[in-house]
Coordinates of C-alpha atoms and ligand atoms in Angstrom, one line a residue:
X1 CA 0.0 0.0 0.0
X2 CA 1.5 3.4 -0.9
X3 CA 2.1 5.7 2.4
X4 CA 1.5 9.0 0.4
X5 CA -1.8 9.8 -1.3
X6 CA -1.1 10.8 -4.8
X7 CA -3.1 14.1 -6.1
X8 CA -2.8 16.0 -9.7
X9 CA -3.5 19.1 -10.4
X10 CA -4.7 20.3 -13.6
X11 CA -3.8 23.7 -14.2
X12 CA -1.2 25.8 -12.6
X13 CA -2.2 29.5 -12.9
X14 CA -2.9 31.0 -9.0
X15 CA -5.4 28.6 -7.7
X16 CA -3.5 25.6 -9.1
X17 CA -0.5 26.3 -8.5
X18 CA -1.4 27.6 -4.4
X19 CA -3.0 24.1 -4.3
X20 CA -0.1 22.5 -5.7
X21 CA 2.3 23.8 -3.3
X22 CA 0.1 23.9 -0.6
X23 CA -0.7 20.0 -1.0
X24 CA 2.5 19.1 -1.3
X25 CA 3.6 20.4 2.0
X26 CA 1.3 18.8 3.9
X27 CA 2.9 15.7 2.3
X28 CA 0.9 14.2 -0.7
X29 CA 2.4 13.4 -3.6
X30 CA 1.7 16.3 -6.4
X31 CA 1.6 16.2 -10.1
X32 CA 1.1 19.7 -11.5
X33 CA -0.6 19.7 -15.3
X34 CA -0.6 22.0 -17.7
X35 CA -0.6 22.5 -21.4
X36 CA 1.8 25.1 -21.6
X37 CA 4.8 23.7 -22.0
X38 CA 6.9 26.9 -21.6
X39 CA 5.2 27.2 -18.1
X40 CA 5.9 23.6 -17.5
X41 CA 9.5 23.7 -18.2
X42 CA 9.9 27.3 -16.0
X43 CA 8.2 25.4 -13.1
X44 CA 10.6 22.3 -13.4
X45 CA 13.6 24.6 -12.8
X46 CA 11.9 26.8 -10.1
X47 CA 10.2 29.2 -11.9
X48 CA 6.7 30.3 -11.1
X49 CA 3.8 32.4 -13.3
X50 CA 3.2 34.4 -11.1
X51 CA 5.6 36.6 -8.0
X52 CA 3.8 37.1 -5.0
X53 CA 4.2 36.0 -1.2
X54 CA 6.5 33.2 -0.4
X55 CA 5.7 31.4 -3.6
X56 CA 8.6 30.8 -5.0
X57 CA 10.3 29.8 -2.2
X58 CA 7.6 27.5 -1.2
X59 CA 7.8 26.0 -5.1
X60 CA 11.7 25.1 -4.7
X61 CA 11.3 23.7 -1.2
X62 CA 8.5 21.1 -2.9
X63 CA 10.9 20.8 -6.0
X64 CA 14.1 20.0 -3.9
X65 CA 12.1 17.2 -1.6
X66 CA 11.0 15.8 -4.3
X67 CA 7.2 15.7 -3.6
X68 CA 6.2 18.4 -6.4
X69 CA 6.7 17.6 -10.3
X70 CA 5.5 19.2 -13.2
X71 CA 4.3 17.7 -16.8
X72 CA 2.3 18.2 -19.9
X73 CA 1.3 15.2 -20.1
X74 CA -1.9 14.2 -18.8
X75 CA -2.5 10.7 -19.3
X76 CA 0.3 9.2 -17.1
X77 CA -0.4 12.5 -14.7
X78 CA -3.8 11.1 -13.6
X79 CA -3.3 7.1 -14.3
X80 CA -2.3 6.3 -10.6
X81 CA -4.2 9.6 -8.9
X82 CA -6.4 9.3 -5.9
X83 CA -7.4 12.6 -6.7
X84 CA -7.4 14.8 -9.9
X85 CA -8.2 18.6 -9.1
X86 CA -9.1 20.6 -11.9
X87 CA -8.2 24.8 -11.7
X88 CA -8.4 25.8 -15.0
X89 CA -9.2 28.7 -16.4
X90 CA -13.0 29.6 -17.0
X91 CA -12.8 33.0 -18.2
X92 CA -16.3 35.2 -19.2
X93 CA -17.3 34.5 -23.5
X94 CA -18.9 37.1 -25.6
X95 CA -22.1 36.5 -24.1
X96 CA -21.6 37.1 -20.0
X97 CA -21.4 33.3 -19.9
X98 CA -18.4 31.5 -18.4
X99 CA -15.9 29.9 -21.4
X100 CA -16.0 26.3 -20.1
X101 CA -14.0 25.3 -23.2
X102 CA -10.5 24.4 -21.2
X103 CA -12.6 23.0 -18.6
X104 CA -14.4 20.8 -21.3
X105 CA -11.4 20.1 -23.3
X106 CA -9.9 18.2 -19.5
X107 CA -13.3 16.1 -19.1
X108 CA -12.5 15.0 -22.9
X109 CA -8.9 13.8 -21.6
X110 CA -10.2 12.1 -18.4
X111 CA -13.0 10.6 -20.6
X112 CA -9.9 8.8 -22.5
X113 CA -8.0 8.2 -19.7
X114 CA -7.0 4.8 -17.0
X115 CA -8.1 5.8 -13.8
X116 CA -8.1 4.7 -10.5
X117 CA -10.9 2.9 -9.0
X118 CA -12.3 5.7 -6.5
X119 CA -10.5 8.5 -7.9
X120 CA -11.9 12.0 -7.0
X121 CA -12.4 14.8 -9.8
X122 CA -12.7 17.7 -7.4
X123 CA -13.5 21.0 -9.5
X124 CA -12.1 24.4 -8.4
X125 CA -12.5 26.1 -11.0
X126 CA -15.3 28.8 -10.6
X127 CA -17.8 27.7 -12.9
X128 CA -22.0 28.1 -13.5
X129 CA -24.5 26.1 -11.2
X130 CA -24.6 22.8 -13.0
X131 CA -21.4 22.5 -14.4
X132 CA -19.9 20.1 -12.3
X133 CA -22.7 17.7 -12.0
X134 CA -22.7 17.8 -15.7
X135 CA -18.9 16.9 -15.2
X136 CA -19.9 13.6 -12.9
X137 CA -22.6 12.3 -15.9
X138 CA -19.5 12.5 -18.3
X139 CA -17.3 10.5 -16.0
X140 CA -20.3 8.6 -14.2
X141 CA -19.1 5.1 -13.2
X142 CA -15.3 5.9 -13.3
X143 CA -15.0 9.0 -10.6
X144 CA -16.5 10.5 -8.0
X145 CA -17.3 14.5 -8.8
X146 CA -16.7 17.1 -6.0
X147 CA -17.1 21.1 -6.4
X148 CA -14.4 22.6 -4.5
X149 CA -14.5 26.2 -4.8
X150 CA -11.4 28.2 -4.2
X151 CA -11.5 31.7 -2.4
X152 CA -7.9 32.7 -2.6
X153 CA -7.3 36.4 -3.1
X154 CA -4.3 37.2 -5.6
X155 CA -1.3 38.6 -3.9
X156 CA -1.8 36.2 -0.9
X157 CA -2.7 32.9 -3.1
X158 CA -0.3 30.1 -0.9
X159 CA -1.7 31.8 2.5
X160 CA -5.1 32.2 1.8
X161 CA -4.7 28.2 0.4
X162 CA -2.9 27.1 3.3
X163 CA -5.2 28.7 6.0
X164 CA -8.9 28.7 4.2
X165 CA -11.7 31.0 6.0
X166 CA -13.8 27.8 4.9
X167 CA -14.2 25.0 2.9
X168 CA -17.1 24.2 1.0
X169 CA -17.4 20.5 -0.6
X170 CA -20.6 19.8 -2.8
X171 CA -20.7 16.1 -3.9
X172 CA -23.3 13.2 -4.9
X173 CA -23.9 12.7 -1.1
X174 CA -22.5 14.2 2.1
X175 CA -21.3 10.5 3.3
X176 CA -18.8 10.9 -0.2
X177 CA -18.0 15.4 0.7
X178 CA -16.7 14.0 4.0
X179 CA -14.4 11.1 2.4
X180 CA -12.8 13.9 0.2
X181 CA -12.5 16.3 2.9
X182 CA -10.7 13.6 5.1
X183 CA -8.2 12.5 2.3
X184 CA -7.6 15.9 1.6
X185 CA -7.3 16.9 5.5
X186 CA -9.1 20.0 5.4
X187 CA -10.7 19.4 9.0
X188 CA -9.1 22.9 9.8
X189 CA -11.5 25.3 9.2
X190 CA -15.4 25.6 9.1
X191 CA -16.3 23.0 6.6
X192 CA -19.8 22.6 4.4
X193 CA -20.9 19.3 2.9
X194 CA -23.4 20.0 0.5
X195 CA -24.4 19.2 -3.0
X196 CA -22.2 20.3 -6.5
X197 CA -25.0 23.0 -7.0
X198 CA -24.9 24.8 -3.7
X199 CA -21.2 24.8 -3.9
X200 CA -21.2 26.4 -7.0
X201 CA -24.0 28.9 -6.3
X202 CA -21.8 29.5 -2.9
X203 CA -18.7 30.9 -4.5
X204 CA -21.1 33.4 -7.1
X205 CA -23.0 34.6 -4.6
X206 CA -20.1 35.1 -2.0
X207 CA -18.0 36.9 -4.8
X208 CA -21.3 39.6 -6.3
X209 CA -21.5 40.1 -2.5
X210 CA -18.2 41.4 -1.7
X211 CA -18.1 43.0 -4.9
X212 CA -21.7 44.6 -3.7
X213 CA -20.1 45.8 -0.7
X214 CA -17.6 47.6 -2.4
X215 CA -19.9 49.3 -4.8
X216 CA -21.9 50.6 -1.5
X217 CA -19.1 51.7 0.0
X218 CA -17.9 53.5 -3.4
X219 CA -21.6 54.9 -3.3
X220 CA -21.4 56.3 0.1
X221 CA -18.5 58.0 -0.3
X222 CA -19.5 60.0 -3.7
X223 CA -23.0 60.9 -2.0
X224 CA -20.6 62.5 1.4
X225 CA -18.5 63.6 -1.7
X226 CA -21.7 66.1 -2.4
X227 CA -22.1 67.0 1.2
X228 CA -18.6 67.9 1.3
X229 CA -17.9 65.3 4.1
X230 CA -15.5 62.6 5.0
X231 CA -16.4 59.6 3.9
X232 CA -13.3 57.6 5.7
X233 CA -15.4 58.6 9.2
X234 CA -18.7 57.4 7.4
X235 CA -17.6 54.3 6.5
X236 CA -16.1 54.0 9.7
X237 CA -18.9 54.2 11.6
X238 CA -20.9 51.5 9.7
X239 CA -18.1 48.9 9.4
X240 CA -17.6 49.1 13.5
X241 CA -21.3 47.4 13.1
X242 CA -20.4 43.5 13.5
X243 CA -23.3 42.9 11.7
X244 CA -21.7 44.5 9.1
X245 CA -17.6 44.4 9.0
X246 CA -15.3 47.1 8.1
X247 CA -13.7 44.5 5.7
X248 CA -14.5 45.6 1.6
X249 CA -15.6 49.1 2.6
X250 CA -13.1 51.0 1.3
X251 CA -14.2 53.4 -1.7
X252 CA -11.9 53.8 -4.8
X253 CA -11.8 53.5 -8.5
X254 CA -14.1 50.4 -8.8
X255 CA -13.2 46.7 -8.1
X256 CA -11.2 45.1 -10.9
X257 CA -9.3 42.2 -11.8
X258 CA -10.0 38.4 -13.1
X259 CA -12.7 37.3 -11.0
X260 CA -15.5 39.9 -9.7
X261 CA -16.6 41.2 -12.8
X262 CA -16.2 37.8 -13.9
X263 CA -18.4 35.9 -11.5
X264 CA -20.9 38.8 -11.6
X265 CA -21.3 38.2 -15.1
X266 CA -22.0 34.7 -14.6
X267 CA -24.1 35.2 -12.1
X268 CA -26.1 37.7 -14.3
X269 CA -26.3 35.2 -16.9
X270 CA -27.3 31.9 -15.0
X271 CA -30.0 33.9 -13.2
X272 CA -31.2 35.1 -17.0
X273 CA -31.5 31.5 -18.3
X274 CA -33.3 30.7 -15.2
X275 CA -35.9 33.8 -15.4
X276 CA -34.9 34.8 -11.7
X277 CA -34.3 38.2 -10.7
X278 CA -30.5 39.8 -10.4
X279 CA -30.8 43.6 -9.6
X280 CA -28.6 44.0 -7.0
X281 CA -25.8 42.3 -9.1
X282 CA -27.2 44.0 -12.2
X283 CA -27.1 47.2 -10.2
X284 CA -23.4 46.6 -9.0
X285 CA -21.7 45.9 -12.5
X286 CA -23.4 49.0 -13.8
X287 CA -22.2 51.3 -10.9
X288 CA -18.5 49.8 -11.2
X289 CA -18.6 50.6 -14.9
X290 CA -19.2 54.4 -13.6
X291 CA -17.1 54.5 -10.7
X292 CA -13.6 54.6 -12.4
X293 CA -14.8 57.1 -14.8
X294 CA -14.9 60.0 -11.4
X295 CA -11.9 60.6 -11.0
X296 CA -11.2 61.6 -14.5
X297 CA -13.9 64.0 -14.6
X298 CA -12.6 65.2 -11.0
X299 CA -8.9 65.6 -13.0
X300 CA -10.9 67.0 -16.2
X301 CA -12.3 69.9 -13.4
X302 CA -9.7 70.7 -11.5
X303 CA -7.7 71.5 -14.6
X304 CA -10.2 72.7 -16.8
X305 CA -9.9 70.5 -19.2
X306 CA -7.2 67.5 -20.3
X307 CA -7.0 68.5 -24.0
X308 CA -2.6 68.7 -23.7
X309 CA -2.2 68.3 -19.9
X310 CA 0.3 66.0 -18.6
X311 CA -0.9 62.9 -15.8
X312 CA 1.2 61.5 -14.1
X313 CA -0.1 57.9 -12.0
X314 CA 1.0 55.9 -9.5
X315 CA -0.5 52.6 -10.0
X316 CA -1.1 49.8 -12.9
X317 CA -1.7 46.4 -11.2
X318 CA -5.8 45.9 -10.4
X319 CA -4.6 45.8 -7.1
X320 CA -1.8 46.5 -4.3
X321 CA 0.4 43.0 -3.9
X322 CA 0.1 41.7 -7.5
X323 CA 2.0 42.3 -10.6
X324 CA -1.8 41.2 -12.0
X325 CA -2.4 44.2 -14.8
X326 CA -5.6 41.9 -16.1
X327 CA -9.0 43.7 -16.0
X328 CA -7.5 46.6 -14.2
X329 CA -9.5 49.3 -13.8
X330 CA -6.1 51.9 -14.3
X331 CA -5.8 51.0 -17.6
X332 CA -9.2 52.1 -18.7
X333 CA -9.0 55.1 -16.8
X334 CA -5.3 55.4 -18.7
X335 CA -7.5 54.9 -22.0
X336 CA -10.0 57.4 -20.8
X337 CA -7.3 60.3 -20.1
X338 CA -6.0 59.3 -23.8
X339 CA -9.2 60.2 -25.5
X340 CA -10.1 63.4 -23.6
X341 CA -6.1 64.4 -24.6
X342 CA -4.2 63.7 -21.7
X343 CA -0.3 62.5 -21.9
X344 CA 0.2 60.3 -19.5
X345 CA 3.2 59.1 -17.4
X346 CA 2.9 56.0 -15.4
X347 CA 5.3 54.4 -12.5
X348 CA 4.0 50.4 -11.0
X349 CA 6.7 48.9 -8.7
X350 CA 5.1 45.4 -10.1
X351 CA 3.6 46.2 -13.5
X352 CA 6.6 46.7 -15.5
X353 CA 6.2 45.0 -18.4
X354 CA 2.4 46.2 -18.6
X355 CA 1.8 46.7 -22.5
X356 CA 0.8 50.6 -22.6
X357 CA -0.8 52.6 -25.6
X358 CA 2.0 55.1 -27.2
X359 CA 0.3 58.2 -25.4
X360 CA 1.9 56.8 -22.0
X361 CA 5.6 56.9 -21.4
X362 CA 6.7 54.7 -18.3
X363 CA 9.2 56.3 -15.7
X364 CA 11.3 54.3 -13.0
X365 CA 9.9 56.0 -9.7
X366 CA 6.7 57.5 -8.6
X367 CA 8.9 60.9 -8.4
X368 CA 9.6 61.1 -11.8
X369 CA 6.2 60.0 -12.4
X370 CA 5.1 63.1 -10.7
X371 CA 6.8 65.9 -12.7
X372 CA 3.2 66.2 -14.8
X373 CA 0.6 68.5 -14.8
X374 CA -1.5 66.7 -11.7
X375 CA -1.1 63.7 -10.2
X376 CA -3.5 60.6 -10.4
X377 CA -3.2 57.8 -7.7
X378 CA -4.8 54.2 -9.3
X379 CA -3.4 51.5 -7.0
X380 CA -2.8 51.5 -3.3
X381 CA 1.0 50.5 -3.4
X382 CA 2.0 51.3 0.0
X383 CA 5.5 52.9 -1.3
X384 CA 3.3 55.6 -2.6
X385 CA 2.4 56.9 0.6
X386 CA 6.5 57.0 1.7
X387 CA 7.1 59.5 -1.1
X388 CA 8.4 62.8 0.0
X389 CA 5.5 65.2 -0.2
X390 CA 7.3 68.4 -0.6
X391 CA 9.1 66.6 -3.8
X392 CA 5.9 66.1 -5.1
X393 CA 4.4 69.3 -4.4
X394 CA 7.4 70.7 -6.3
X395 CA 7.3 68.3 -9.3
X396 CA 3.2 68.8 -9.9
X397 CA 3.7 72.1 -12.2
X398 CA -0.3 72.2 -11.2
X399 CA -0.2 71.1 -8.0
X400 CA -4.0 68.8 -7.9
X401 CA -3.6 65.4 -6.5
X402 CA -6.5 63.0 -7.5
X403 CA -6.1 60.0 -5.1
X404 CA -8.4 57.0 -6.7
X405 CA -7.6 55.4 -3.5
X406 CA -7.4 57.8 -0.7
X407 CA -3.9 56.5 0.2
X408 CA -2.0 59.4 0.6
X409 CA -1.7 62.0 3.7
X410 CA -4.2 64.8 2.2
X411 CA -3.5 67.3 4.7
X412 CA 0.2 67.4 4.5
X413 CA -0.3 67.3 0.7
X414 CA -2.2 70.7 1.0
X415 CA -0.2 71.8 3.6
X416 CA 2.5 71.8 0.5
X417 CA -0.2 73.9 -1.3
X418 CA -1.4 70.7 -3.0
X419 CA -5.1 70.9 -4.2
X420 CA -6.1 67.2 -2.7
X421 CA -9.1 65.3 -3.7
X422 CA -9.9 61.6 -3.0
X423 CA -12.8 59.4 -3.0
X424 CA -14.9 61.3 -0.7
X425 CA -12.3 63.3 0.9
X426 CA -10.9 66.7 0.0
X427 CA -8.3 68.8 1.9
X428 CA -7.8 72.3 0.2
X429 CA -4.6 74.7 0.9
X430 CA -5.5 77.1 3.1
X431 CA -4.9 80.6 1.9
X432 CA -2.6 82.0 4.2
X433 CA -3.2 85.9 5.2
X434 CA -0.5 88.0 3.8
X435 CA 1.7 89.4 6.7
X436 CA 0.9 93.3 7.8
X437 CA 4.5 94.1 7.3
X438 CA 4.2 93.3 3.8
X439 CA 1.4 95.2 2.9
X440 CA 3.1 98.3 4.5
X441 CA 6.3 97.5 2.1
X442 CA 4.1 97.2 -0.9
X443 CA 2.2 100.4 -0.1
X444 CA 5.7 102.2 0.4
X445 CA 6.8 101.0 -2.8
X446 CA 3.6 102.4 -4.9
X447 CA 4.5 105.6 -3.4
X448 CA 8.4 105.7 -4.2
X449 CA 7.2 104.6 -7.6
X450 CA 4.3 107.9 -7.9
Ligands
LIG1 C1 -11.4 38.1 -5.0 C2 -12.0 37.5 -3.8 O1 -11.6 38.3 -2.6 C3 -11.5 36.1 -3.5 O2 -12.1 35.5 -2.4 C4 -11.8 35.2 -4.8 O3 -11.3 33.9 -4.6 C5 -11.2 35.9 -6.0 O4 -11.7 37.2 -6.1 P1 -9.0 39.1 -5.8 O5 -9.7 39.4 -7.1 O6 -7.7 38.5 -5.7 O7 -10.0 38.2 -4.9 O8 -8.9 40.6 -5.1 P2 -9.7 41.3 -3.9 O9 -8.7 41.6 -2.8 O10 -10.9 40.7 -3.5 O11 -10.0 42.7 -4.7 C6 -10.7 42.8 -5.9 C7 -10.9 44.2 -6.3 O12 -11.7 45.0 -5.4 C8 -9.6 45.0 -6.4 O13 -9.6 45.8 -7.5 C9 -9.5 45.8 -5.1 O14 -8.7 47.0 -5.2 C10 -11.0 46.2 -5.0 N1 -11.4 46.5 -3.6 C11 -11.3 45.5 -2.6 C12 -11.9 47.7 -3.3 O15 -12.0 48.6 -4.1 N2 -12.3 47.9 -2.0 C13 -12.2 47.0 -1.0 O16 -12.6 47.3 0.2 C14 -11.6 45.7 -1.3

């Protein structure tokens, strides 16, 4: 009998290659799959996708004991697997719909392939309610289907994989959820057995609600915007409710990256097919198209116009932590300041190999960045808020701030003489009297000059 349970992984983007590593340490025996073979041959020497906590570190540990192994090639990969987890990528089509076409194209291969009697095809992929039990009919009799939804946040992938808020395991009965969740030892944390469907509808509905909670909080802090408030006290006060959180209450430019807008779609379009009601969801990807859009207007005002004026940013990736530039929300706003005639100059510690329109010139610190016109803050990298503020208030020949974030210290900013606006937040240089003595020297002068 072997000692160590043997697991593939099918896919190694963030979610496979987190459980990969993750697996691995707690001593299976890990095949990582994928059909990139570039990939697969920069992860056989070391190399991950993706740069981000301890990950790589964590990937050469698992390399060097000899527990981790990458290949292309699936069919040996899953012969002698107790469990085959599947984390590929299921993107949004044309249509609002998931693109279940990699996931599909994997069923095809296990359809051809010897597996082991038992074996469990977990899904992790994030994928529309029904999928996976569609999954189970096209491998019925040779597997046993689980939905394992993953809730890793990027930029802390391995640690959120390692230490799960919960796990949620749908299968064909509960008796079979709890077998996979004892081979797989996830006894840890808070654990739901449940069926394929509920696990799927789980990880849709717990994405649209933090992405809902965002939106409310971006809402809140445009409507104190108008009553010239502060909307980092409002929020404050409703996130000290327990019932509510303070976590996913912070206003900005609008949520971005691969999976809200993602899942919200999907969720839109599963609740279409099934006549049922989505307003709130429908409601939250149309105020996140708008949100990102304020803060060039807010530019577009306090310079009159962007026709010729020179923005510098701070900020690329969709978020702080992750050199992830996909569906971030800076590069529309980038496209944005390009069409109403802004030049642009960007800095990203992470993003620097970000393909950029020609109207953007990239610069090597958030200094030089700042030797524009105005400066536009798009990601809440926390070196941003370390940058000498007199520097900047030197470099910004116009001397307006618009923090997308409201990461940086507004009030020393206008105590530099720094028009600052944020997201609900606005600090103003004060106009400071002019001294008595000085009006006495300029009234002596007009008369020397009569
Ligand atoms: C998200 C979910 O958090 C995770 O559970 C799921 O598995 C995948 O999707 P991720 O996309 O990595 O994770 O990033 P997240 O930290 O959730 O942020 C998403 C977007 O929302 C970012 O653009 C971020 O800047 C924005 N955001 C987040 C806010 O604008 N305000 C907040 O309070 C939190």
């Amino acid at each position: 009998m072997r000692s160590a349970k043997s697991i593939t992984v099918i896919g190694t983007g963030y979610v496979g290659m987190a459980c990969a590593i993750s697996l691995s340490e707690q001593g299976f025996v890990v095949t990582g799959h994928d059909s990139n073979s570039e990939r697969i041959l920069a992860l056989q020497q070391g190399v991950a996708p993706y740069k981000e906590d301890d990950l790589e570190e964590a990937l050469a540990e698992q390399l060097r004991v000899g527990r981790l192994s990458f290949t292309t090639n699936v069919f040996p990969a899953v012969h002698a697997a107790d469990a085959i987890i599947i984390c590929v990528n299921t993107p949004t089509s044309q249509s609002g719909h998931a693109d279940l076409r990699d996931l599909d194209t994997v069923v095809a291969q296990l359809q051809q392939c010897d597996l082991s009697d038992h074996v469990f095809v977990a899904v992790r992929s994030t994928v529309p309610p029904g999928t996976s039990d569609g999954v189970a009919r096209a491998l019925q009799g040779r597997a046993h289907v689980v939905m394992t939804p993953e809730f890793l946040r990027e930029g802390h992938a391995l640690s959120d994989t390692r230490n799960p808020s919960r796990n949620i395991i749908g299968a064909e009965s509960v008796e079979l959820a709890g077998r996979y969740a004892r081979m797989l030892k996830l006894d840890d944390a808070p654990t739901v057995l449940t069926t394929r469907v509920n696990a799927e509808l789980a990880k849709l509905a717990a994405n649209s609600f933090l992405a809902m909670k965002i939106t409310f909080a971006n809402e809140v802090a445009n409507l104190t915007e108008a009553f010239g408030g502060d909307a980092r006290d409002v929020l404050q006060g409703i996130g000290l409710d327990s019932r509510i959180g303070s976590a996913f209450l912070q206003p900005g430019i609008g949520f971005g990256g691969p999976c809200f807008t993602k899942d919200l779609k999907s969720y839109r379009a599963v609740a279409e097919q099934r006549q049922t009601a989505s307003e709130l969801v429908c409601a939250t990807l149309a105020a996140n198209a708008h949100q990102p859009l304020r803060v060039v207007d807010k530019l577009e005002q306090e310079l009159g116009g962007l026709r010729g004026a020179l923005i510098g940013v701070w900020g690329l990736t969709f978020k702080a932590g992750t050199d992830d530039v996909r569906y971030s929300l800076a590069q529309d706003i980038i496209d944005e300041l390009g069409t109403r005639g802004a030049q642009v100059r960007v800095y990203d510690p992470k993003a620097v190999r970000a393909p950029l329109p020609q109207f953007v010139q990239r610069l090597d610190s958030a200094l030089e960045a700042a030797r524009a016109d105005a400066l536009l803050v798009l990601t809440e990298w926390p070196e941003f808020a370390m940058v000498d503020v007199a520097k900047v208030a030197v470099a910004l020949r116009r001397h307006v701030v618009v923090d997308g974030r409201n990461l940086l210290d507004g009030q020393r900013y206008a105590d530099e003489g720094v028009r600052y606006i944020g997201v609900g937040i606005k600090y103003l240089p004060i106009a400071r009297p002019v001294p008595v003595q000085s009006i006495i020297e300029t009234v002596r002068n007009v008369e020397y000059a009569v």
